[in-house]
CSV table of C-alpha atoms in Angstrom, one decimal:
chain,number,residue,atom,x,y,z
A,1,UNK,CA,32.2,-4.6,-63.1
A,2,UNK,CA,31.0,-7.5,-61.0
A,3,UNK,CA,29.2,-7.2,-57.6
A,4,UNK,CA,28.5,-10.3,-55.6
A,5,UNK,CA,25.9,-10.4,-52.9
A,6,UNK,CA,26.7,-13.0,-50.2
A,7,UNK,CA,23.5,-14.7,-49.3
A,8,UNK,CA,23.4,-17.4,-46.7
A,9,UNK,CA,20.7,-19.8,-45.6
A,10,UNK,CA,18.2,-17.9,-43.4
A,11,UNK,CA,18.9,-14.7,-45.4
A,12,UNK,CA,16.8,-11.6,-45.2
A,13,UNK,CA,15.1,-11.0,-48.6
A,14,UNK,CA,15.0,-7.3,-48.1
A,15,UNK,CA,18.8,-7.1,-47.8
A,16,UNK,CA,19.9,-9.3,-50.6
A,17,UNK,CA,17.1,-8.8,-53.1
A,18,UNK,CA,16.7,-5.0,-52.8
A,19,UNK,CA,20.4,-4.5,-53.4
A,20,UNK,CA,20.2,-6.9,-56.3
A,21,UNK,CA,17.3,-5.0,-57.9
A,22,UNK,CA,18.9,-1.5,-57.5
A,23,UNK,CA,22.3,-2.6,-58.7
A,24,UNK,CA,20.8,-4.3,-61.8
A,25,UNK,CA,19.4,-0.9,-62.9
A,26,UNK,CA,22.9,0.0,-64.1
A,27,UNK,CA,23.3,-0.9,-67.8
A,28,UNK,CA,26.0,-3.6,-68.2
A,29,UNK,CA,26.3,-4.3,-64.5
A,30,UNK,CA,26.9,-7.9,-63.5
A,31,UNK,CA,25.3,-8.7,-60.1
A,32,UNK,CA,25.4,-12.2,-58.7
A,33,UNK,CA,23.9,-13.9,-55.7
A,34,UNK,CA,26.7,-15.8,-54.1
A,35,UNK,CA,26.2,-18.7,-51.6
A,36,UNK,CA,28.1,-21.6,-50.1
A,37,UNK,CA,25.4,-24.0,-51.4
A,38,UNK,CA,23.6,-24.1,-54.8
A,39,UNK,CA,20.3,-23.1,-53.1
A,40,UNK,CA,19.5,-21.1,-50.0
A,41,UNK,CA,16.2,-20.4,-48.2
A,42,UNK,CA,15.3,-17.1,-46.6
A,43,UNK,CA,14.1,-16.5,-43.1
A,44,UNK,CA,10.6,-16.3,-44.6
A,45,UNK,CA,10.8,-19.4,-46.8
A,46,UNK,CA,11.9,-17.9,-50.1
A,47,UNK,CA,14.3,-20.3,-51.9
A,48,UNK,CA,16.6,-19.0,-54.5
A,49,UNK,CA,19.5,-20.4,-56.6
A,50,UNK,CA,23.0,-19.1,-56.2
A,51,UNK,CA,24.5,-17.7,-59.4
A,52,UNK,CA,28.1,-18.2,-58.1
A,53,UNK,CA,29.9,-19.8,-55.2
A,54,UNK,CA,31.9,-18.0,-52.5
A,55,UNK,CA,35.2,-18.5,-54.2
A,56,UNK,CA,34.1,-16.7,-57.3
A,57,UNK,CA,32.5,-14.0,-55.1
A,58,UNK,CA,36.0,-13.3,-53.7
A,59,UNK,CA,37.1,-12.2,-57.2
A,60,UNK,CA,34.3,-9.7,-57.7
A,61,UNK,CA,35.0,-5.9,-57.8
A,62,UNK,CA,32.5,-5.4,-55.0
A,63,UNK,CA,31.0,-7.7,-52.4
A,64,UNK,CA,27.9,-7.0,-50.3
A,65,UNK,CA,27.4,-9.3,-47.3
A,66,UNK,CA,23.7,-9.8,-46.7
A,67,UNK,CA,22.2,-10.5,-43.3
A,68,UNK,CA,19.9,-13.2,-42.0
A,69,UNK,CA,18.9,-15.3,-39.0
A,70,UNK,CA,22.0,-17.6,-39.3
A,71,UNK,CA,24.8,-15.1,-39.5
A,72,UNK,CA,26.2,-16.1,-36.1
A,73,UNK,CA,26.4,-19.7,-37.4
A,74,UNK,CA,28.1,-18.5,-40.6
A,75,UNK,CA,30.9,-16.7,-38.7
A,76,UNK,CA,31.5,-19.9,-36.7
A,77,UNK,CA,31.8,-22.1,-39.8
A,78,UNK,CA,35.5,-22.5,-40.5
A,79,UNK,CA,35.1,-23.6,-44.1
A,80,UNK,CA,33.0,-20.5,-45.0
A,81,UNK,CA,35.3,-18.1,-43.1
A,82,UNK,CA,38.4,-19.7,-44.7
A,83,UNK,CA,37.1,-18.8,-48.1
A,84,UNK,CA,36.0,-15.3,-47.0
A,85,UNK,CA,39.5,-14.5,-45.8
A,86,UNK,CA,40.0,-13.8,-49.5
A,87,UNK,CA,38.0,-10.6,-49.1
A,88,UNK,CA,40.4,-7.6,-48.9
A,89,UNK,CA,39.4,-4.0,-48.8
A,90,UNK,CA,42.6,-3.2,-50.7
A,91,UNK,CA,41.2,-5.2,-53.7
A,92,UNK,CA,37.4,-5.0,-53.3
A,93,UNK,CA,34.7,-2.7,-52.3
A,94,UNK,CA,33.2,-4.5,-49.2
A,95,UNK,CA,29.8,-3.7,-47.8
A,96,UNK,CA,27.8,-5.4,-45.1
A,97,UNK,CA,24.1,-5.2,-44.3
A,98,UNK,CA,22.9,-5.5,-40.7
A,99,UNK,CA,24.3,-8.8,-39.3
A,100,UNK,CA,26.7,-9.0,-42.2
A,101,UNK,CA,28.8,-6.7,-40.1
A,102,UNK,CA,29.6,-9.7,-37.9
A,103,UNK,CA,31.3,-11.3,-40.9
A,104,UNK,CA,33.5,-8.2,-41.4
A,105,UNK,CA,34.2,-8.2,-37.7
A,106,UNK,CA,35.2,-11.9,-37.6
A,107,UNK,CA,37.5,-11.3,-40.6
A,108,UNK,CA,39.2,-8.5,-38.5
A,109,UNK,CA,38.2,-5.8,-41.0
A,110,UNK,CA,36.3,-3.7,-38.4
A,111,UNK,CA,39.0,-3.6,-35.7
A,112,UNK,CA,39.4,0.2,-36.2
A,113,UNK,CA,36.3,1.0,-38.3
A,114,UNK,CA,33.0,1.8,-36.7
A,115,UNK,CA,29.9,0.2,-38.3
A,116,UNK,CA,26.2,0.4,-38.7
A,117,UNK,CA,23.9,-2.6,-38.0
A,118,UNK,CA,20.4,-3.4,-37.0
A,119,UNK,CA,19.1,-3.3,-33.4
A,120,UNK,CA,19.0,-7.1,-33.1
A,121,UNK,CA,22.6,-7.5,-34.1
A,122,UNK,CA,24.0,-4.5,-32.2
A,123,UNK,CA,24.7,-6.4,-28.9
A,124,UNK,CA,26.5,-9.2,-30.8
A,125,UNK,CA,28.5,-6.6,-32.8
A,126,UNK,CA,29.5,-4.8,-29.6
A,127,UNK,CA,30.5,-8.1,-28.0
A,128,UNK,CA,32.7,-8.7,-31.0
A,129,UNK,CA,34.5,-5.4,-30.3
A,130,UNK,CA,32.8,-3.3,-33.0
A,131,UNK,CA,31.9,0.3,-32.3
A,132,UNK,CA,28.3,0.5,-33.5
A,133,UNK,CA,27.0,3.9,-34.8
A,134,UNK,CA,23.4,5.1,-34.4
A,135,UNK,CA,23.0,5.9,-38.1
A,136,UNK,CA,21.8,4.0,-41.2
A,137,UNK,CA,25.0,4.1,-43.2
A,138,UNK,CA,28.8,4.6,-42.8
A,139,UNK,CA,31.8,4.0,-45.0
A,140,UNK,CA,35.5,4.4,-44.6
A,141,UNK,CA,37.7,3.8,-47.6
A,142,UNK,CA,36.5,0.6,-49.3
A,143,UNK,CA,34.4,-0.6,-46.3
A,144,UNK,CA,30.7,0.3,-45.9
A,145,UNK,CA,28.0,-0.9,-43.5
A,146,UNK,CA,24.3,-0.2,-43.3
A,147,UNK,CA,21.7,-0.8,-40.5
A,148,UNK,CA,18.1,-1.6,-41.1
A,149,UNK,CA,16.7,-3.6,-44.0
A,150,UNK,CA,15.7,-0.6,-46.2
A,151,UNK,CA,19.2,0.8,-45.7
A,152,UNK,CA,20.2,-1.7,-48.3
A,153,UNK,CA,19.4,1.0,-50.8
A,154,UNK,CA,22.2,3.0,-49.3
A,155,UNK,CA,24.7,0.2,-49.8
A,156,UNK,CA,23.5,-0.2,-53.4
A,157,UNK,CA,23.8,3.6,-54.0
A,158,UNK,CA,27.3,3.7,-52.5
A,159,UNK,CA,28.4,0.6,-54.5
A,160,UNK,CA,27.1,2.1,-57.8
A,161,UNK,CA,28.6,5.5,-57.0
A,162,UNK,CA,32.0,3.9,-56.4
A,163,UNK,CA,32.0,1.6,-59.4
A,164,UNK,CA,30.1,3.7,-62.0
A,165,UNK,CA,29.9,7.2,-60.7
A,166,UNK,CA,27.4,9.4,-58.9
A,167,UNK,CA,25.2,10.0,-61.9
A,168,UNK,CA,24.7,6.2,-62.4
A,169,UNK,CA,23.8,5.9,-58.7
A,170,UNK,CA,21.3,8.8,-58.9
A,171,UNK,CA,19.7,7.3,-62.0
A,172,UNK,CA,19.4,3.8,-60.4
A,173,UNK,CA,17.8,5.2,-57.3
A,174,UNK,CA,15.5,7.4,-59.4
A,175,UNK,CA,14.4,4.3,-61.3
A,176,UNK,CA,13.4,2.3,-58.2
A,177,UNK,CA,11.9,5.1,-56.1
A,178,UNK,CA,8.1,5.5,-55.8
A,179,UNK,CA,6.2,7.6,-58.2
A,180,UNK,CA,5.8,11.2,-57.0
A,181,UNK,CA,8.5,10.6,-54.3
A,182,UNK,CA,11.5,10.2,-56.5
A,183,UNK,CA,13.2,13.4,-55.5
A,184,UNK,CA,12.7,12.6,-51.8
A,185,UNK,CA,14.2,9.1,-52.1
A,186,UNK,CA,17.1,10.1,-54.3
A,187,UNK,CA,17.9,13.1,-52.0
A,188,UNK,CA,17.8,10.9,-48.9
A,189,UNK,CA,20.1,8.3,-50.5
A,190,UNK,CA,22.6,10.8,-51.7
A,191,UNK,CA,22.6,12.7,-48.3
A,192,UNK,CA,23.5,9.5,-46.5
A,193,UNK,CA,26.1,8.3,-49.0
A,194,UNK,CA,27.9,11.2,-50.6
A,195,UNK,CA,29.8,12.3,-47.4
A,196,UNK,CA,31.6,8.9,-47.6
A,197,UNK,CA,32.6,8.9,-51.2
A,198,UNK,CA,36.3,9.2,-52.0
């Protein structure tokens, strides 16, 4: 199974890279940073290379849309959005972190689905017609959203549970959780995610 993490210039490291780290704890998983350019630089100056382009990302089994300072510019870029029209919740698991929800909204995928986002993005999401929930994670069918940088663990947990099963998600979260707090972290992640598993 292949998961692509859409990562744009100005990306938030906590969103893209935490999800990348948790997802890669699943043996045999393929997880790729996907960007419209070969290299992107984060909001804090961390430059990384993309493993794949957006076109290939649209063929992945799951796609996580990361957030960042330039998401509003991304959704106004006709070339990027034309490619992302290939994202379809009938064919992919689609998840969005914080301002990534604006991408799903622009694609028309949140017209009747409430979403989670961060406090900075909330007014923009509301202006885009999205019902914003005051909770860290929500999913309906093959669409999931999370709000707050560290809620990226919930997106990773949901994605792993949907692709590989709940046991794999539990093991991945247990692997990355702090020593002596593993039970607390795993329990919290599962409490937020399991109500939305099919």
